[in-house]
Amino acid sequence: MEFTAQHFIALLPLLVVSATLVVVMLAIAWRRNHGLSFVLSAAGLVLALLSIPVAHQPVALQVTSLLQFDSFAYFYMALILLATLACVTLAHAYLGEKPGAEGFPGNREELYLLMLLSAAGGLVLVCARHLAGLFIGLELLSVPVYGLVAYAFFNRRSLEAGIKYMVLSAAGSAFLLFGMALLYAESGSLAFVEIGASLAAQGASPLVQAGIGLMLIGLGFKLSLVPFHLWTPDVYEGAPAPVSAFLATASKVAVFAVLLRLYQLSPATSGGWLNDALSLIAIASILGGNLLALNQSNLKRLLGYSSIAHFGYLLVALIASDGLAVEAIGVYLATYVLTSLGAFGVITLMSSPFKGRDADALYEYRGLFWRRPYLTAVLTVMMLSLAGIPLTAGFIGKFYVVATGVESRQWWLIGALIAGSAIGLYYYLRVMVTLFLVEPGLRRHDAPFDWGQRAGGVMLLAIALLAFFLGVYPQPLLELVQQAGLAAL
């Protein structure tokens, strides 16, 4: 195909992130400067965000046969870029300003490089309309995360988490590739729409069913759905806190967005036995995630199990796949990203600058209200939002998912969602109660006294205010999501 100016304009967010990558790499090669690497990375992400309104066009535009740029892609691009910007800001606080005594003892600058590279993979993934595009985006997203998770390599837990994630992620990718090969063998095409049309004409043969099943295993691993979830709590606990935040938000949003596009554009990949399999996975993820979180005394592991349950809730809207479904998924993912960034942001600031291990044990948060009241307020709002309590952003997301399930009469799934939410309420309240208990004389980590005046703290307070604002007045978010429908629908 012939590239025109219109194609380059459509590619602007991806081009800006790629250019930022090169600039940061050259800056590191020229002179190691932590502050400069952070400023360049943050500036590039802000520019990429500002380029989205310029790049957005009313009509969907296809750039090669691999990528499609439409309102849906740009909405999820914005979500990934915002999440990455928040994680980069948190990483700056976490790694510490000065080398040596205070903060991270190794090289700091490469963390920004890996995060930007992974974000670029996420941007490719949400635009993918072709299985080759999907795989390229997914690998570009996943491979830098191996390095990010094991970034604190002198910490045994971090190294263990990195190796676990690398081995299991490679196995997930192998399943995905084999599934794609089987689909291609049957349909003769790799484009989502053409696969859908071909399979609709021929019917689902055993080969197609095996291919779709294998792809579901690969994507289920990336989204940590039950029974492909075993890596999640260990990796969240071992990874540095800003990396856990990135893994829980930007990484998962990109994979779920491409799963939604595949599910909607290839109707033959939905319905029938696949819906039954997804329903079982959804119920197992909702109940399993919430039940496993009940006895956790580590906040990162608790949030890891909680994320398994949240993606189980999202599957309810995916299975419904009509009416409000695309809108409900957009609203839920936006509110989930906001609250997860807030929760992991508090852990990051409590662990800032780097002290060898993160402040993720629940006892370290006991009596936090009496020491850091505003930080406690932020974490309380995040826990209420994750629990789906009214007047928080999380309530709006959960309400939409329930409405979608009711609209499509998925009563078993709605029952599991209500039961899971009731179980979840217990462990979220447990975290909140811990924050207000009388403080014992334990050795503890604490956020710096001036945390609210630093970039990470300002960003965290903005997230808390936004989570509350969207819970009270969700209209701006709803209008954004309504415009971000799939172009082919």
Coordinates of C-alpha atoms in Angstrom, one line a residue:
M1 CA 0.0 0.0 0.0
E2 CA 1.0 3.6 -0.5
F3 CA 1.6 5.7 2.6
T4 CA 0.0 9.2 2.6
A5 CA 0.2 12.1 5.1
Q6 CA -3.1 10.9 6.5
H7 CA -1.5 7.5 7.5
F8 CA 1.4 9.2 9.2
I9 CA -1.0 11.5 11.1
A10 CA -3.0 8.4 12.2
L11 CA 0.3 6.8 13.5
L12 CA 1.3 9.9 15.5
P13 CA 0.9 8.5 19.0
L14 CA 2.9 5.4 18.1
L15 CA 5.6 7.5 16.2
V16 CA 5.9 9.9 19.2
V17 CA 6.5 7.0 21.7
S18 CA 9.0 5.4 19.3
A19 CA 10.9 8.7 18.9
T20 CA 10.9 9.2 22.7
L21 CA 12.4 5.7 23.0
V22 CA 15.3 6.7 20.7
V23 CA 15.8 10.0 22.3
V24 CA 16.0 8.5 25.9
M25 CA 18.3 5.8 24.6
L26 CA 20.7 8.4 23.0
A27 CA 20.5 10.5 26.2
I28 CA 21.6 7.5 28.3
A29 CA 24.4 6.7 25.9
W30 CA 25.5 10.4 26.1
R31 CA 25.4 10.8 29.8
R32 CA 23.6 8.9 32.6
N33 CA 21.3 11.3 34.3
H34 CA 18.2 9.9 36.2
G35 CA 16.3 13.3 36.2
L36 CA 16.9 13.9 32.5
S37 CA 15.7 10.3 31.5
F38 CA 12.6 10.8 33.6
V39 CA 11.8 14.3 32.1
L40 CA 12.4 13.1 28.5
S41 CA 10.2 10.0 29.1
A42 CA 7.4 11.9 30.7
A43 CA 7.5 14.7 28.1
G44 CA 7.3 12.1 25.3
L45 CA 4.3 10.4 26.9
V46 CA 2.5 13.8 27.3
L47 CA 3.3 14.6 23.7
A48 CA 1.9 11.3 22.6
L49 CA -1.3 11.9 24.6
L50 CA -1.7 15.4 23.1
S51 CA -1.2 13.9 19.6
I52 CA -4.3 11.7 20.0
P53 CA -6.9 14.4 19.2
V54 CA -4.8 15.5 16.2
A55 CA -4.5 11.9 14.9
H56 CA -8.1 10.9 15.6
Q57 CA -10.2 10.9 12.5
P58 CA -14.0 10.4 12.2
V59 CA -13.6 7.5 9.8
A60 CA -11.6 4.3 10.7
L61 CA -8.3 4.2 8.8
Q62 CA -6.4 1.0 7.9
V63 CA -2.6 1.3 8.0
T64 CA -1.3 -1.8 6.2
S65 CA -3.3 -5.0 6.7
L66 CA -2.1 -5.2 10.3
L67 CA -3.4 -2.1 12.1
Q68 CA -6.7 -0.2 12.2
F69 CA -6.9 3.2 13.7
D70 CA -10.4 4.1 14.9
S71 CA -12.1 5.7 18.0
F72 CA -11.8 2.4 19.8
A73 CA -8.0 2.2 19.3
Y74 CA -7.4 5.8 20.3
F75 CA -9.5 5.5 23.5
Y76 CA -7.4 2.5 24.7
M77 CA -4.2 4.2 23.5
A78 CA -5.0 7.2 25.7
L79 CA -5.7 4.8 28.7
I80 CA -2.3 3.0 28.1
L81 CA -0.4 6.2 27.8
L82 CA -2.0 7.7 30.9
A83 CA -1.2 4.5 32.9
T84 CA 2.4 4.5 31.6
L85 CA 2.9 8.2 32.5
A86 CA 1.6 7.5 36.0
C87 CA 4.0 4.5 36.4
V88 CA 7.0 6.5 35.1
T89 CA 6.2 9.3 37.6
L90 CA 6.0 6.7 40.4
A91 CA 9.2 5.0 39.2
H92 CA 11.0 8.4 39.6
A93 CA 10.0 8.7 43.2
Y94 CA 10.7 5.0 43.9
L95 CA 14.2 4.9 42.4
G96 CA 15.3 7.9 44.4
E97 CA 17.0 11.1 43.4
K98 CA 20.6 10.5 44.4
P99 CA 22.8 7.5 43.5
G100 CA 24.5 5.7 46.3
A101 CA 23.2 5.8 49.9
E102 CA 19.6 6.8 49.2
G103 CA 17.6 5.0 46.6
F104 CA 18.2 2.3 44.0
P105 CA 21.9 1.2 44.0
G106 CA 22.1 0.1 40.3
N107 CA 21.4 1.9 37.0
R108 CA 18.1 3.7 37.1
E109 CA 17.6 5.0 33.5
E110 CA 16.9 1.7 31.7
L111 CA 13.7 1.2 33.7
Y112 CA 12.1 4.2 31.7
L113 CA 13.4 2.7 28.4
L114 CA 11.8 -0.7 29.1
M115 CA 8.5 0.9 30.2
L116 CA 8.3 3.0 27.0
L117 CA 9.1 0.0 24.9
S118 CA 6.4 -2.1 26.5
A119 CA 3.9 0.8 26.1
A120 CA 4.7 1.0 22.4
G121 CA 3.8 -2.7 22.2
G122 CA 0.5 -2.0 24.0
L123 CA -0.3 0.8 21.4
V124 CA 0.3 -1.7 18.6
L125 CA -1.8 -4.3 20.3
V126 CA -4.9 -2.1 20.7
C127 CA -4.8 -1.3 16.9
A128 CA -4.3 -4.9 15.8
R129 CA -6.9 -6.2 13.3
H130 CA -4.7 -9.1 12.2
L131 CA -3.2 -12.1 14.0
A132 CA 0.4 -11.1 13.0
G133 CA -0.2 -7.6 14.4
L134 CA -1.6 -9.1 17.6
F135 CA 1.5 -11.3 18.1
I136 CA 4.0 -8.5 17.3
G137 CA 2.2 -6.1 19.7
L138 CA 1.9 -8.8 22.4
E139 CA 5.6 -9.7 22.3
L140 CA 6.7 -6.1 22.2
L141 CA 4.5 -5.6 25.3
S142 CA 5.7 -8.7 27.1
V143 CA 9.5 -9.0 26.5
P144 CA 10.5 -5.7 28.2
V145 CA 8.3 -6.7 31.2
Y146 CA 10.7 -9.7 31.9
G147 CA 13.4 -7.1 32.5
L148 CA 11.1 -4.8 34.4
V149 CA 9.9 -7.5 36.8
A150 CA 13.5 -8.6 37.6
Y151 CA 14.9 -5.0 37.6
A152 CA 15.9 -5.2 41.3
F153 CA 18.0 -8.2 40.3
F154 CA 20.0 -8.2 43.6
N155 CA 16.7 -8.8 45.4
R156 CA 16.0 -12.6 45.4
R157 CA 12.2 -12.2 45.2
S158 CA 12.5 -9.8 42.2
L159 CA 14.8 -12.2 40.3
E160 CA 12.6 -15.1 41.1
A161 CA 9.5 -13.2 39.9
G162 CA 11.3 -12.3 36.6
I163 CA 12.3 -15.8 35.8
K164 CA 8.8 -17.2 36.7
Y165 CA 7.1 -14.6 34.5
M166 CA 9.5 -15.2 31.6
V167 CA 9.1 -19.0 31.5
L168 CA 5.3 -18.9 31.9
S169 CA 4.9 -16.0 29.5
A170 CA 6.9 -17.9 26.8
A171 CA 4.7 -20.9 27.3
G172 CA 1.5 -18.7 26.9
S173 CA 3.0 -17.2 23.7
A174 CA 3.6 -20.7 22.4
F175 CA 0.0 -21.7 23.0
L176 CA -1.2 -18.5 21.3
L177 CA 1.1 -19.1 18.2
F178 CA -0.1 -22.7 17.8
G179 CA -3.7 -21.6 18.0
M180 CA -3.1 -18.9 15.3
A181 CA -1.5 -21.6 13.1
L182 CA -4.5 -23.8 13.4
L183 CA -6.9 -20.9 12.6
Y184 CA -4.9 -19.9 9.6
A185 CA -4.8 -23.6 8.3
E186 CA -8.6 -23.6 8.3
S187 CA -9.5 -20.1 7.2
G188 CA -6.5 -19.2 5.0
S189 CA -6.3 -15.7 6.5
L190 CA -4.9 -13.9 9.5
A191 CA -7.2 -10.8 9.4
F192 CA -9.8 -10.8 12.2
V193 CA -12.7 -9.9 9.9
E194 CA -11.7 -12.4 7.1
I195 CA -11.3 -15.2 9.7
G196 CA -14.8 -14.4 11.0
A197 CA -16.3 -14.4 7.5
S198 CA -14.5 -17.6 6.5
L199 CA -15.5 -19.5 9.6
A200 CA -19.1 -18.3 9.4
A201 CA -19.3 -19.7 5.9
Q202 CA -17.6 -23.1 6.7
G203 CA -18.8 -23.7 10.3
A204 CA -16.5 -24.4 13.2
S205 CA -14.5 -27.6 12.5
P206 CA -12.6 -29.4 15.3
L207 CA -9.4 -27.7 14.0
V208 CA -11.0 -24.2 14.5
Q209 CA -12.2 -25.1 17.9
A210 CA -8.7 -26.3 18.9
G211 CA -7.2 -23.1 17.5
I212 CA -9.6 -20.8 19.4
G213 CA -9.1 -22.9 22.6
L214 CA -5.3 -22.6 22.4
M215 CA -5.5 -18.8 21.7
L216 CA -7.8 -18.5 24.7
I217 CA -5.1 -20.2 26.9
G218 CA -2.5 -17.8 25.6
L219 CA -4.6 -14.6 26.2
G220 CA -6.0 -16.1 29.5
F221 CA -2.4 -16.3 30.8
K222 CA -1.7 -12.7 30.0
L223 CA -4.9 -11.6 31.7
S224 CA -4.2 -14.0 34.7
L225 CA -7.6 -15.6 34.5
V226 CA -8.2 -18.8 36.5
P227 CA -6.8 -21.5 35.9
F228 CA -3.9 -19.6 34.2
H229 CA -3.4 -17.3 37.2
L230 CA -0.8 -18.9 39.4
W231 CA 2.0 -16.5 38.4
T232 CA 0.1 -13.4 39.4
P233 CA 0.6 -13.0 43.2
D234 CA 4.3 -14.0 43.1
V235 CA 5.1 -11.7 40.2
Y236 CA 3.2 -8.7 41.7
E237 CA 5.0 -9.3 45.1
G238 CA 8.5 -9.7 43.6
A239 CA 8.4 -6.9 41.0
P240 CA 9.3 -3.3 42.0
A241 CA 6.0 -1.5 43.0
P242 CA 5.8 0.8 39.9
V243 CA 6.3 -2.3 37.7
S244 CA 3.5 -4.1 39.5
A245 CA 1.4 -1.0 38.8
F246 CA 2.3 -1.1 35.1
L247 CA 1.6 -4.9 34.8
A248 CA -1.8 -4.5 36.5
T249 CA -2.9 -1.6 34.3
A250 CA -1.3 -0.8 30.9
S251 CA -0.3 -4.4 30.1
K252 CA -3.7 -5.9 30.9
V253 CA -5.7 -3.2 29.3
A254 CA -3.9 -3.7 26.0
V255 CA -4.5 -7.5 26.0
F256 CA -8.2 -7.1 27.0
A257 CA -8.8 -4.5 24.3
V258 CA -7.4 -6.8 21.5
L259 CA -9.4 -9.7 22.9
L260 CA -12.6 -7.6 22.7
R261 CA -11.8 -6.6 19.1
L262 CA -11.2 -10.2 18.1
Y263 CA -14.3 -11.3 19.8
Q264 CA -16.5 -8.7 18.2
L265 CA -15.0 -8.7 14.7
S266 CA -14.9 -12.5 14.3
P267 CA -18.4 -13.6 15.4
A268 CA -17.5 -17.2 14.7
T269 CA -15.0 -17.0 17.5
S270 CA -17.8 -16.3 19.9
G271 CA -20.9 -18.2 20.9
G272 CA -21.4 -21.9 21.4
W273 CA -18.9 -23.9 23.5
L274 CA -16.6 -20.9 23.7
N275 CA -19.2 -18.9 25.6
D276 CA -19.7 -21.8 28.0
A277 CA -15.9 -22.1 28.5
L278 CA -15.6 -18.3 29.1
S279 CA -18.5 -18.4 31.5
L280 CA -16.8 -21.1 33.5
I281 CA -13.5 -19.2 33.5
A282 CA -15.3 -16.0 34.5
I283 CA -17.1 -17.7 37.5
A284 CA -13.8 -19.4 38.6
S285 CA -11.9 -16.2 38.3
I286 CA -14.4 -14.2 40.3
L287 CA -14.8 -16.7 43.1
G288 CA -11.2 -18.0 43.0
G289 CA -9.6 -14.5 43.0
N290 CA -11.8 -13.2 45.8
L291 CA -11.5 -16.3 48.0
L292 CA -7.7 -16.5 47.6
A293 CA -7.4 -12.8 48.6
L294 CA -9.2 -13.3 51.9
N295 CA -6.2 -14.5 53.9
Q296 CA -3.5 -12.4 52.3
S297 CA -1.3 -10.4 54.7
N298 CA 0.7 -8.8 51.8
L299 CA -1.0 -5.9 50.1
K300 CA 0.6 -6.6 46.6
R301 CA -0.5 -10.2 46.7
L302 CA -4.0 -9.1 47.8
L303 CA -4.2 -6.7 44.8
G304 CA -2.9 -9.5 42.5
Y305 CA -5.7 -11.8 43.5
S306 CA -8.1 -8.9 43.4
S307 CA -7.1 -8.2 39.7
I308 CA -7.9 -11.9 38.8
A309 CA -11.5 -11.2 40.2
H310 CA -11.8 -7.9 38.3
F311 CA -11.0 -9.5 35.0
G312 CA -13.5 -12.2 35.8
Y313 CA -16.1 -9.3 36.1
L314 CA -15.0 -8.0 32.8
L315 CA -15.6 -11.3 31.1
V316 CA -19.3 -11.0 32.1
A317 CA -19.5 -8.0 29.8
L318 CA -17.4 -9.7 27.1
I319 CA -19.7 -12.8 27.1
A320 CA -22.8 -10.6 26.9
S321 CA -21.1 -8.9 23.8
D322 CA -24.2 -6.9 22.7
G323 CA -26.0 -3.8 23.7
L324 CA -24.0 -2.0 26.3
A325 CA -21.1 -4.5 26.3
V326 CA -18.3 -2.5 24.5
E327 CA -19.3 0.6 26.5
A328 CA -19.4 -1.3 29.8
I329 CA -15.9 -2.7 29.2
G330 CA -14.5 0.8 28.4
V331 CA -16.0 2.3 31.5
Y332 CA -14.8 -0.6 33.7
L333 CA -11.3 -0.7 32.4
A334 CA -10.9 3.1 32.8
T335 CA -12.1 3.0 36.4
Y336 CA -10.0 -0.2 37.2
V337 CA -6.8 1.5 35.8
L338 CA -7.5 4.6 37.9
T339 CA -8.0 2.7 41.2
S340 CA -5.1 0.2 40.6
L341 CA -2.7 3.1 39.9
G342 CA -3.9 4.7 43.1
A343 CA -3.5 1.6 45.3
F344 CA 0.0 0.7 43.8
G345 CA 0.9 4.4 44.0
V346 CA 0.5 4.4 47.8
I347 CA 2.7 1.2 48.0
T348 CA 5.3 2.9 45.8
L349 CA 5.4 6.1 47.9
M350 CA 5.6 4.0 51.1
S351 CA 8.6 2.3 49.6
S352 CA 10.2 5.5 48.3
P353 CA 13.1 5.8 47.8
F354 CA 14.1 2.2 47.1
K355 CA 14.9 0.5 50.4
G356 CA 15.7 -3.1 49.3
R357 CA 12.1 -4.4 49.7
D358 CA 8.8 -2.8 49.2
A359 CA 6.5 -1.8 52.0
D360 CA 3.8 -4.3 51.0
A361 CA 3.2 -6.2 54.3
L362 CA -0.1 -5.2 55.8
Y363 CA 1.3 -4.7 59.3
E364 CA 3.4 -1.8 57.9
Y365 CA 0.1 0.1 57.1
R366 CA -1.2 -0.4 60.7
G367 CA -2.0 3.1 62.1
L368 CA -1.0 4.9 58.9
F369 CA -3.8 7.4 59.5
W370 CA -2.0 8.8 62.5
R371 CA 1.3 9.3 60.6
R372 CA 0.2 10.1 57.0
P373 CA -3.5 11.1 57.1
Y374 CA -3.7 12.2 53.4
L375 CA -2.0 9.1 52.1
T376 CA -4.5 7.1 54.2
A377 CA -7.4 9.0 52.6
V378 CA -6.0 8.1 49.1
L379 CA -5.7 4.4 49.9
T380 CA -9.2 4.4 51.5
V381 CA -10.8 5.9 48.4
M382 CA -9.0 3.3 46.3
M383 CA -10.2 0.4 48.4
L384 CA -13.8 1.7 48.4
S385 CA -13.5 2.1 44.6
L386 CA -12.2 -1.5 44.1
A387 CA -15.0 -2.8 46.3
G388 CA -17.5 -0.9 44.0
I389 CA -19.0 1.3 46.8
P390 CA -21.3 4.2 45.5
L391 CA -19.7 7.7 45.0
T392 CA -16.5 6.1 43.7
A393 CA -15.4 5.4 40.1
G394 CA -15.4 1.6 40.7
F395 CA -19.2 1.7 41.4
I396 CA -19.9 3.2 38.0
G397 CA -17.8 0.4 36.3
K398 CA -19.4 -2.4 38.2
F399 CA -22.9 -1.0 37.7
Y400 CA -22.3 -1.0 33.9
V401 CA -21.1 -4.6 34.0
V402 CA -24.1 -5.7 36.0
A403 CA -26.5 -3.8 33.6
T404 CA -24.9 -5.6 30.6
G405 CA -25.3 -9.0 32.3
V406 CA -28.9 -8.3 33.2
E407 CA -29.6 -7.1 29.6
S408 CA -28.3 -10.4 28.1
R409 CA -29.9 -12.5 30.9
Q410 CA -26.6 -14.0 32.2
W411 CA -28.1 -14.9 35.6
W412 CA -25.4 -17.4 36.7
L413 CA -22.6 -14.8 35.9
I414 CA -24.5 -12.0 37.7
G415 CA -24.9 -14.4 40.7
A416 CA -21.2 -15.1 40.8
L417 CA -20.4 -11.3 40.4
I418 CA -22.6 -10.4 43.4
A419 CA -21.2 -13.2 45.5
G420 CA -17.6 -12.2 44.5
S421 CA -18.3 -8.6 45.3
A422 CA -19.6 -9.5 48.8
I423 CA -16.5 -11.6 49.5
G424 CA -14.3 -8.7 48.2
L425 CA -15.9 -6.3 50.5
Y426 CA -14.4 -8.2 53.5
Y427 CA -10.8 -8.0 52.5
Y428 CA -11.0 -4.4 51.2
L429 CA -12.5 -3.3 54.6
R430 CA -9.8 -5.3 56.4
V431 CA -7.2 -3.1 54.7
M432 CA -9.1 0.0 55.6
V433 CA -9.6 -1.0 59.2
T434 CA -5.8 -1.7 59.5
L435 CA -5.0 1.9 58.4
F436 CA -7.0 3.3 61.4
L437 CA -5.8 0.9 64.2
V438 CA -3.8 2.2 67.1
E439 CA -0.1 2.1 66.0
P440 CA 2.1 -0.6 67.6
G441 CA 5.8 -0.1 68.2
L442 CA 6.8 -1.9 65.0
R443 CA 9.7 -1.1 62.7
R444 CA 8.1 0.3 59.6
H445 CA 8.6 1.9 56.2
D446 CA 6.9 5.3 55.8
A447 CA 6.4 7.7 52.9
P448 CA 8.5 10.9 53.1
F449 CA 6.8 13.8 55.0
D450 CA 6.7 15.9 51.9
W451 CA 5.4 13.1 49.6
G452 CA 2.4 15.3 48.5
Q453 CA 4.7 18.1 47.2
R454 CA 6.6 15.7 44.8
A455 CA 5.6 14.7 41.3
G456 CA 4.5 11.2 42.4
G457 CA 2.4 12.5 45.3
V458 CA 0.7 15.2 43.2
M459 CA -0.2 12.6 40.6
L460 CA -1.5 10.3 43.4
L461 CA -3.7 13.0 44.9
A462 CA -5.1 13.8 41.3
I463 CA -6.0 10.1 40.9
A464 CA -7.8 10.0 44.2
L465 CA -9.8 13.2 43.3
L466 CA -10.6 11.8 39.9
A467 CA -11.8 8.5 41.3
F468 CA -14.1 10.4 43.6
F469 CA -15.2 12.9 40.9
L470 CA -16.1 10.2 38.4
G471 CA -18.1 8.4 41.1
V472 CA -20.2 11.5 41.6
Y473 CA -20.3 12.8 38.1
P474 CA -19.3 10.1 35.5
Q475 CA -20.8 11.8 32.5
P476 CA -17.5 12.9 30.9
L477 CA -16.1 9.4 31.0
L478 CA -19.4 7.9 29.6
E479 CA -19.4 10.3 26.7
L480 CA -15.8 9.4 25.9
V481 CA -16.6 5.7 26.0
Q482 CA -19.7 6.1 23.8
Q483 CA -17.6 7.7 21.1
A484 CA -15.0 4.8 21.3
G485 CA -17.2 2.1 19.7
L486 CA -15.7 -0.5 17.4
A487 CA -15.7 0.9 13.8
A488 CA -16.9 -2.3 12.1
L489 CA -20.0 -2.6 14.4

